[in-house]
Short mmCIF file of N, CA, C and O in Angstrom, two decimals:
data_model
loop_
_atom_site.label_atom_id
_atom_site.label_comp_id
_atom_site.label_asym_id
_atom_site.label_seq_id
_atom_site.Cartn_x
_atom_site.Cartn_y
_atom_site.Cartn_z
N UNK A 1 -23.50 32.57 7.05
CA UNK A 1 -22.60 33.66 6.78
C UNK A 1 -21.26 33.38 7.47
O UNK A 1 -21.22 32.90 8.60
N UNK A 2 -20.02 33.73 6.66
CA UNK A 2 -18.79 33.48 7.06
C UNK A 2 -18.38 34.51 8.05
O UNK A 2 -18.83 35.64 7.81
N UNK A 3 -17.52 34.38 9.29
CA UNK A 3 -17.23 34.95 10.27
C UNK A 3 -15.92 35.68 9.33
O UNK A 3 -15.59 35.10 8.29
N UNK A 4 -15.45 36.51 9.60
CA UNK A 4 -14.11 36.91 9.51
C UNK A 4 -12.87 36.84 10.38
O UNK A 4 -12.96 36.85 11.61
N UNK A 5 -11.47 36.76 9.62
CA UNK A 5 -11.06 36.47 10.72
C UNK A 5 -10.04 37.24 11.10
O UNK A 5 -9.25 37.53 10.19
N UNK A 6 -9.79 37.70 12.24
CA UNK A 6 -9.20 38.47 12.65
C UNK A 6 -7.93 38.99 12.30
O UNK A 6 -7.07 38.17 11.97
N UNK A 7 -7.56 40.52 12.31
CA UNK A 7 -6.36 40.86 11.84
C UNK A 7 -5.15 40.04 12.14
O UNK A 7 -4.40 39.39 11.41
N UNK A 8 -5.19 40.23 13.30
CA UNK A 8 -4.27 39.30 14.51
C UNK A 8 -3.76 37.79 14.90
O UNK A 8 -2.93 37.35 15.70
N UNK A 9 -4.94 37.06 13.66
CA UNK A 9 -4.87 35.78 13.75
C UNK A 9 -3.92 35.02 12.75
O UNK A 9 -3.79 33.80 12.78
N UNK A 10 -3.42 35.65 12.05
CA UNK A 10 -2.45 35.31 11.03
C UNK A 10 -1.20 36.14 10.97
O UNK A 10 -0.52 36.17 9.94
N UNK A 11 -0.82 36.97 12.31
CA UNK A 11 0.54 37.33 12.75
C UNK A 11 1.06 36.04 13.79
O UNK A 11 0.43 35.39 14.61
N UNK A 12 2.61 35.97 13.32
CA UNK A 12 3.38 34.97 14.39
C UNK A 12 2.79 35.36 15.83
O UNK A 12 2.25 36.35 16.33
N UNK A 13 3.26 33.75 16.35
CA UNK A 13 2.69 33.80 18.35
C UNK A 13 4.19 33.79 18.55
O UNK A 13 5.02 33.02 18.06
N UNK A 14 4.40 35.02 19.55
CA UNK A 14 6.01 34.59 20.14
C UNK A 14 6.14 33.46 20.88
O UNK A 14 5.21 33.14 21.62
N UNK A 15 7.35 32.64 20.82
CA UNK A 15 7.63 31.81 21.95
C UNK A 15 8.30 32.18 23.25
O UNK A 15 9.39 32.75 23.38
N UNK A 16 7.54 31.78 24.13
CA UNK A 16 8.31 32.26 25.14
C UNK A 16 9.83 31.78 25.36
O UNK A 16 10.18 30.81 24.69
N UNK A 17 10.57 32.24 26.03
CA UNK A 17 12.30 32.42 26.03
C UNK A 17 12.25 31.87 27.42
O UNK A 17 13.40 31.91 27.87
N UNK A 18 11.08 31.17 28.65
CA UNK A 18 11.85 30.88 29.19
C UNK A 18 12.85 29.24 29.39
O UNK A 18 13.08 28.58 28.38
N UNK A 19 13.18 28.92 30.29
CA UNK A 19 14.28 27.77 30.16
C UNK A 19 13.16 26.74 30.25
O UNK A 19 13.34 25.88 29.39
N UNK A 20 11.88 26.49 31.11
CA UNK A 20 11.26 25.29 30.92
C UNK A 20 10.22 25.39 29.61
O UNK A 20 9.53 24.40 29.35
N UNK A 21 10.13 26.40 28.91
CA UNK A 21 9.68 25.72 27.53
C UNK A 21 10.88 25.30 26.57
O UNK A 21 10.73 24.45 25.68
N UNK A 22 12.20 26.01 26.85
CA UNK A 22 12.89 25.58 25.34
C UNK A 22 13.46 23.89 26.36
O UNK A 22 14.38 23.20 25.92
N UNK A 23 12.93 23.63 27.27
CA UNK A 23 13.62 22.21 27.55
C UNK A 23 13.06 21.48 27.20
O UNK A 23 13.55 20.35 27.15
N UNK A 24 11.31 21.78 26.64
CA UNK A 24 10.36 20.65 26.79
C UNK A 24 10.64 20.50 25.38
O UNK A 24 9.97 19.58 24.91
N UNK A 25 11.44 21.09 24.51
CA UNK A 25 11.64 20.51 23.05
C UNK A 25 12.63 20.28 22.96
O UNK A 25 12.84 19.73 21.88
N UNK A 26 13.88 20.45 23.80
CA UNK A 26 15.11 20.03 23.27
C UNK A 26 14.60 17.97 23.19
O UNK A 26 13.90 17.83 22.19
N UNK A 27 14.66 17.57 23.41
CA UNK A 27 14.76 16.16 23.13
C UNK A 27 14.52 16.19 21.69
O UNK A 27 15.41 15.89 20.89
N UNK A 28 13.37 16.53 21.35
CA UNK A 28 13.06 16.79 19.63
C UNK A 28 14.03 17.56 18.92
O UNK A 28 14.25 17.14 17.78
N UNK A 29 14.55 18.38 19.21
CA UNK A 29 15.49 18.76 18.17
C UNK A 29 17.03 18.53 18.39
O UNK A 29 18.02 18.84 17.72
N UNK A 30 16.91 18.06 19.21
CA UNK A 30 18.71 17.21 19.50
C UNK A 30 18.85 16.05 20.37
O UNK A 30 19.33 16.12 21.50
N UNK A 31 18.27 14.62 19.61
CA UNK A 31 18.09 13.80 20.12
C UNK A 31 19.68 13.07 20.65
O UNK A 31 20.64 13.25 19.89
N UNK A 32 19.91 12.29 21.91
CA UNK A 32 20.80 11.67 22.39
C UNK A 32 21.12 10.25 21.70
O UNK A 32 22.19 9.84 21.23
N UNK A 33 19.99 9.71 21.76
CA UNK A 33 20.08 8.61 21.27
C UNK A 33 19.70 8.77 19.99
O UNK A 33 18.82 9.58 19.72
N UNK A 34 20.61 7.65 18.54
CA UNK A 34 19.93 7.49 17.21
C UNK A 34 18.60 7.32 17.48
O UNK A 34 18.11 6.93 18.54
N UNK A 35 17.85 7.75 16.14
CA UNK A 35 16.11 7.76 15.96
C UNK A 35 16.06 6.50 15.44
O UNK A 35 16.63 5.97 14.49
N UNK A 36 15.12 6.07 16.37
CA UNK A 36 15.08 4.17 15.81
C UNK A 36 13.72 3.95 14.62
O UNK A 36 12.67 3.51 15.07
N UNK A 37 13.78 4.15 13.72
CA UNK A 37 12.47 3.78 13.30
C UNK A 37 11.69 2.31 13.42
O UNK A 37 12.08 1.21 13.03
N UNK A 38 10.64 2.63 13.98
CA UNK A 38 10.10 1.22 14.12
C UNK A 38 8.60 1.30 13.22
O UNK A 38 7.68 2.12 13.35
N UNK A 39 8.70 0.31 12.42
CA UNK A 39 7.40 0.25 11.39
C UNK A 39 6.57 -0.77 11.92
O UNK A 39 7.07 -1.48 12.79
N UNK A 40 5.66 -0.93 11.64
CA UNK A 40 4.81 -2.20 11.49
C UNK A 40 5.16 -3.38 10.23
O UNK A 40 5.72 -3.25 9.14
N UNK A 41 4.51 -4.62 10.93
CA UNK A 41 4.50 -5.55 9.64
C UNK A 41 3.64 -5.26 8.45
O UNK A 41 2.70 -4.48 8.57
N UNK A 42 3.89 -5.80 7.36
CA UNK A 42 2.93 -5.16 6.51
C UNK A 42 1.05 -6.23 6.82
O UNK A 42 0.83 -7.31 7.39
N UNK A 43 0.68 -5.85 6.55
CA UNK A 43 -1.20 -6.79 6.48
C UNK A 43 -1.06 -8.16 5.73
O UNK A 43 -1.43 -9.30 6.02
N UNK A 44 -0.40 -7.62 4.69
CA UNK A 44 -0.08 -8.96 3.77
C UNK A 44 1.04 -9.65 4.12
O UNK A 44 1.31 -10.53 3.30
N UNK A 45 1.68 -9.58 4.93
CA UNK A 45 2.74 -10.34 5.39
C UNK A 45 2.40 -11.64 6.76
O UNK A 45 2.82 -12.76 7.09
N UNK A 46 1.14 -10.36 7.35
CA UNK A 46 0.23 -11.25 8.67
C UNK A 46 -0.45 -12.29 7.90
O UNK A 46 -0.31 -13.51 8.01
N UNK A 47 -1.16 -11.70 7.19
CA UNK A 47 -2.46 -12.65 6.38
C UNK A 47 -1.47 -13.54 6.06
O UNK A 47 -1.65 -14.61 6.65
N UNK A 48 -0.35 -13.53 5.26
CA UNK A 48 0.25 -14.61 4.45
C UNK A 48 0.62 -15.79 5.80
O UNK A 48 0.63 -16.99 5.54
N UNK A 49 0.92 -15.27 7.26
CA UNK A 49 1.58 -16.42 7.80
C UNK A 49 0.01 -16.85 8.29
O UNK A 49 -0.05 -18.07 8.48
N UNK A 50 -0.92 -16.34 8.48
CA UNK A 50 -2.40 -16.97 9.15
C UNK A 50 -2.94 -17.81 8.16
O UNK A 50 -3.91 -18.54 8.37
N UNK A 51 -2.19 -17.69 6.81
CA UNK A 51 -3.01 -18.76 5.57
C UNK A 51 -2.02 -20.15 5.75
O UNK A 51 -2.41 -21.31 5.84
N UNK A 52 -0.72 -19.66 5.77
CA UNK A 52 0.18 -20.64 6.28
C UNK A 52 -0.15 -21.59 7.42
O UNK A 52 -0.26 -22.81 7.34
N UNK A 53 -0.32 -20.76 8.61
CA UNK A 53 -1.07 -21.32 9.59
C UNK A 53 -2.11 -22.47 9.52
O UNK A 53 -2.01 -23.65 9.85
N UNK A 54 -3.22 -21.71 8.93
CA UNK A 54 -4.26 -22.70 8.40
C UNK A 54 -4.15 -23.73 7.49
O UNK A 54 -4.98 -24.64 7.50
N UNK A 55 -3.17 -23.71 6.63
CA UNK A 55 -2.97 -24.66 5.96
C UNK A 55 -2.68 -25.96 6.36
O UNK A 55 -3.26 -27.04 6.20
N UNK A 56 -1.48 -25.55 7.03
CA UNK A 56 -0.75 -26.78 7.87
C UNK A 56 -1.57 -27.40 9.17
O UNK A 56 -1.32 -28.41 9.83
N UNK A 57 -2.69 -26.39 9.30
CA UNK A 57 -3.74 -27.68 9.99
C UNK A 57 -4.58 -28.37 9.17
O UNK A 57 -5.72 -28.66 9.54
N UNK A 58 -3.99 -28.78 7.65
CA UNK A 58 -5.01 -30.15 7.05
C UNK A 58 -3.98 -30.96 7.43
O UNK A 58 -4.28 -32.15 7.57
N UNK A 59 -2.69 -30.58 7.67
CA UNK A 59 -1.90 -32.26 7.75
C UNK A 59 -1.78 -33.31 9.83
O UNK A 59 -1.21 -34.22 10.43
N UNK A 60 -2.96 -32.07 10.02
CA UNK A 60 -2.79 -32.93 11.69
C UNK A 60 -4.50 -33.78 11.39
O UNK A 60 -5.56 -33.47 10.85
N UNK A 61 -3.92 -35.03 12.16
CA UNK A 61 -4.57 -35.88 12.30
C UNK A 61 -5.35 -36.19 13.44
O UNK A 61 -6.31 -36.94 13.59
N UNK A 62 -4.84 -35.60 14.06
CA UNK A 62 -5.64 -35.79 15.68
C UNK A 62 -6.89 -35.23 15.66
O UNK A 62 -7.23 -34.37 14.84
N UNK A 63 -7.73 -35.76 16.67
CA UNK A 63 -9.33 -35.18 16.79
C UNK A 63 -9.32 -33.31 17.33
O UNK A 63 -10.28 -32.68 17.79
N UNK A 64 -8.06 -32.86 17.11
CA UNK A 64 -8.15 -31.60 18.10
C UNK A 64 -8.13 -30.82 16.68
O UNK A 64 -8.23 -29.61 16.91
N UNK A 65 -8.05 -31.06 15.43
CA UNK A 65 -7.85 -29.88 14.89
C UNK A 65 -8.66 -29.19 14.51
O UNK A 65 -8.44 -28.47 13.54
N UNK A 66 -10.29 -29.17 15.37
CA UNK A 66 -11.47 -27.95 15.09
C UNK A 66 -10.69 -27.23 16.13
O UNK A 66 -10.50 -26.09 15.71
N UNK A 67 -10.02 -27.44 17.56
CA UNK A 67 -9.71 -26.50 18.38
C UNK A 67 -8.77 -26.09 18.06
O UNK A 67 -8.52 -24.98 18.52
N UNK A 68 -7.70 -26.70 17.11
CA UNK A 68 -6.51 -25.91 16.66
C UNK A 68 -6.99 -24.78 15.89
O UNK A 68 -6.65 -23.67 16.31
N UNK A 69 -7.52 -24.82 15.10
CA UNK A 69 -8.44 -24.22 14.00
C UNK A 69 -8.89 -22.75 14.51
O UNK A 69 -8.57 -21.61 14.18
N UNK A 70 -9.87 -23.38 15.59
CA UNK A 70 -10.65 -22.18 16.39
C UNK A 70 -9.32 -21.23 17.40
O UNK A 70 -9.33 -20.01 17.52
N UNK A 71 -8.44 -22.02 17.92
CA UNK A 71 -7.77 -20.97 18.46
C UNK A 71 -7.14 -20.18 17.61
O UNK A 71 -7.14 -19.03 18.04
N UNK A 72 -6.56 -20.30 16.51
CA UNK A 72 -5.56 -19.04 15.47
C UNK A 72 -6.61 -18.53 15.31
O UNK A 72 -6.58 -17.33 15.59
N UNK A 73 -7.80 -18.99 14.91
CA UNK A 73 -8.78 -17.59 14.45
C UNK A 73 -9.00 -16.84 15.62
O UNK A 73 -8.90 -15.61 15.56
N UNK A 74 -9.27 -17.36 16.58
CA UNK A 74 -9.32 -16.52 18.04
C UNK A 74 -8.29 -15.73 18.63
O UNK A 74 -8.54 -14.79 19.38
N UNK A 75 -6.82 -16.19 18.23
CA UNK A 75 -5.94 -15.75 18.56
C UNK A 75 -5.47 -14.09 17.44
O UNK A 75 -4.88 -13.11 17.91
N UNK A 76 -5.90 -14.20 16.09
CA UNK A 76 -5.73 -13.67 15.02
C UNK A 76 -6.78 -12.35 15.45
O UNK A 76 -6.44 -11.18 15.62
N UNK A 77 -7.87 -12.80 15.54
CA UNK A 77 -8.79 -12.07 15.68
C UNK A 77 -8.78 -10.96 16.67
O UNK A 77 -9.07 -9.84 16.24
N UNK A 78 -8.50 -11.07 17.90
CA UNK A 78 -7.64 -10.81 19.63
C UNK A 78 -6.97 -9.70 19.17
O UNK A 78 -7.10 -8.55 19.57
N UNK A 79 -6.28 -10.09 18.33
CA UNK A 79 -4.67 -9.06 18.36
C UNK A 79 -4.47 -8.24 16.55
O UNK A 79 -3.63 -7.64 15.88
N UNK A 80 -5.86 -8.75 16.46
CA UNK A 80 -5.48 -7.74 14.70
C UNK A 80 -5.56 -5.99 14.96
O UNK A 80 -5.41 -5.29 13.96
N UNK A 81 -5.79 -5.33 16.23
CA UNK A 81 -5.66 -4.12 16.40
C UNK A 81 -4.23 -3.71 17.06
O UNK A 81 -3.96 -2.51 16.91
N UNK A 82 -3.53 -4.26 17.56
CA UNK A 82 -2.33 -4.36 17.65
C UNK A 82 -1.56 -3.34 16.61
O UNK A 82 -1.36 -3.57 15.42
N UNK A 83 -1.17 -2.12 17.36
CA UNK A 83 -0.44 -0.91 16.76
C UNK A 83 1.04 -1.09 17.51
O UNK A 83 1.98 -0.97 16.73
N UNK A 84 1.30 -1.29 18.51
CA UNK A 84 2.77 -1.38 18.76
C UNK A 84 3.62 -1.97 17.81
O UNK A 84 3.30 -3.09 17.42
N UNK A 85 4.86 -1.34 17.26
CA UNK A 85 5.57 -2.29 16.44
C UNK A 85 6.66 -3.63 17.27
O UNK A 85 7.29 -4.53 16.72
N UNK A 86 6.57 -3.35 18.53
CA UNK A 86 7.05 -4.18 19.06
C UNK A 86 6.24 -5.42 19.71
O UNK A 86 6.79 -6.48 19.98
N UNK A 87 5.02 -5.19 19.91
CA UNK A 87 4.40 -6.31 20.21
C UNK A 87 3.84 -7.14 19.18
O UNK A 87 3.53 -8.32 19.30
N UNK A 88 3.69 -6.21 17.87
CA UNK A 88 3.43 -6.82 16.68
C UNK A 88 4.37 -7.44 16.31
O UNK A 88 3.97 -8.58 16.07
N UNK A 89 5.69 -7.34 16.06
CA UNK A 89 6.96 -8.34 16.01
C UNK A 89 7.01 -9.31 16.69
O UNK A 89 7.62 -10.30 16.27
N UNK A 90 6.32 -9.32 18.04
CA UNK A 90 6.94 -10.39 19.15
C UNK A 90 5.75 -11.64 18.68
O UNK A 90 6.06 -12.82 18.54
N UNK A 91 4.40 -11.09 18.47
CA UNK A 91 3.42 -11.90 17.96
C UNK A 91 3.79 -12.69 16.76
O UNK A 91 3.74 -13.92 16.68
N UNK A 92 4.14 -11.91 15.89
CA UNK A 92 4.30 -12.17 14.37
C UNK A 92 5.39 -13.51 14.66
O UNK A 92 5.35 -14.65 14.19
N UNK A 93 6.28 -12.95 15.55
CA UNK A 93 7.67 -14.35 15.70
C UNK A 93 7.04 -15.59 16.29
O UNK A 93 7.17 -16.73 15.85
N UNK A 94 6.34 -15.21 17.32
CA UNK A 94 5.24 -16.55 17.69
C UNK A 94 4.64 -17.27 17.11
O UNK A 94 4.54 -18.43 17.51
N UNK A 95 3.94 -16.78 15.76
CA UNK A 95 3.49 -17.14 14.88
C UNK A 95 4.38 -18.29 14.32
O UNK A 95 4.38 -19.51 14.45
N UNK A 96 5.21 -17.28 13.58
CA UNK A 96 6.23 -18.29 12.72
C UNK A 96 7.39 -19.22 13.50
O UNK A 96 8.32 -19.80 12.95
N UNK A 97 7.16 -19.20 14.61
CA UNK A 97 8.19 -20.37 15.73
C UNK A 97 7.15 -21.61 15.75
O UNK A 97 7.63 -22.75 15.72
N UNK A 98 5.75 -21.44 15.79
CA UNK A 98 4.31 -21.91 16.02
C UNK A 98 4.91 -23.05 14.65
O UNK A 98 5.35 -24.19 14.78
N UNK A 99 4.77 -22.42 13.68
CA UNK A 99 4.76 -22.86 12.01
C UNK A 99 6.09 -23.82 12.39
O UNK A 99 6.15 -25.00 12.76
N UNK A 100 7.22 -22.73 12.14
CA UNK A 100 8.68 -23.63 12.34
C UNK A 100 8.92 -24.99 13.25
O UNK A 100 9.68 -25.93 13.08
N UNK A 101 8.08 -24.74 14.17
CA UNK A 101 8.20 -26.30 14.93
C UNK A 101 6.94 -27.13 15.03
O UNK A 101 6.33 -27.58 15.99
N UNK A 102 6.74 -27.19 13.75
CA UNK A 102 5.26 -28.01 13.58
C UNK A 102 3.76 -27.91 14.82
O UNK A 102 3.22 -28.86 15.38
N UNK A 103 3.45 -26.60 14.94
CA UNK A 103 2.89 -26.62 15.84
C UNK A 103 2.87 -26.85 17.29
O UNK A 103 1.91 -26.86 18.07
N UNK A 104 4.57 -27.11 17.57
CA UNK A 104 4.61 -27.20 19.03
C UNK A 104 4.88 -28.94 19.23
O UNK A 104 4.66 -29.55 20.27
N UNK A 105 5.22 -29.34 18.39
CA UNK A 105 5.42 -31.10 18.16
C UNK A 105 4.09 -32.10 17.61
O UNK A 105 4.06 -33.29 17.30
N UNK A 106 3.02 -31.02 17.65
CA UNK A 106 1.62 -32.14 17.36
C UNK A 106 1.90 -32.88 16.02
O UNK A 106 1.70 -34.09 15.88
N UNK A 107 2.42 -32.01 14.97
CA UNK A 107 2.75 -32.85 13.72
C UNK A 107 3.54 -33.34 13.24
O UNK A 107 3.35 -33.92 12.17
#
């Protein structure tokens, strides 16, 4: 059986008027600084540089590339919960500096 709900519960709640509640919102409604939006990378943009990644370990020749191999997946794996958009950028650039300089000189 459904409760009912009170007369009272669907009249406005006053806000209080004094000075430390309307301070705890001024930041929200009159910000100082521009609103920076910061997004995330998209999924398919990660995946695309971790296929990249993997790719370019068929052209190393050295006996290390099961451990090259195993670390991006380890490294990929580590940090795929990664919600900051700023640490997700800083990763993502690692990535592709990783790519851009042939792995760090191995190839």
């Amino acid at each position: 059986m459904r409760s009912r709900r009170p007369e009272s519960a669907g009249a406005s709640v006053p806000v209080p008027s004094t000075p430390a509640a309307s301070s705890a919102y001024a930041p929200l409604l009159s910000p100082k600084k521009p609103l920076v939006l910061r997004t995330l990378i998209p999924r398919t943009t990660i995946l695309a540089l971790y296929r990249d990644l993997i790719s370019h370990t068929r052209n190393i020749s050295m006996s290390n590339k099961s451990f090259i191999l195993s670390r991006l997946r380890r490294e990929f794996r580590a940090n795929e919960d990664v919600v900051d958009p700023v640490l997700q950028r800083k990763l993502y650039q690692r990535g592709v500096n990783f790519l851009k300089n042939s792995f760090g000189g191995i190839l």
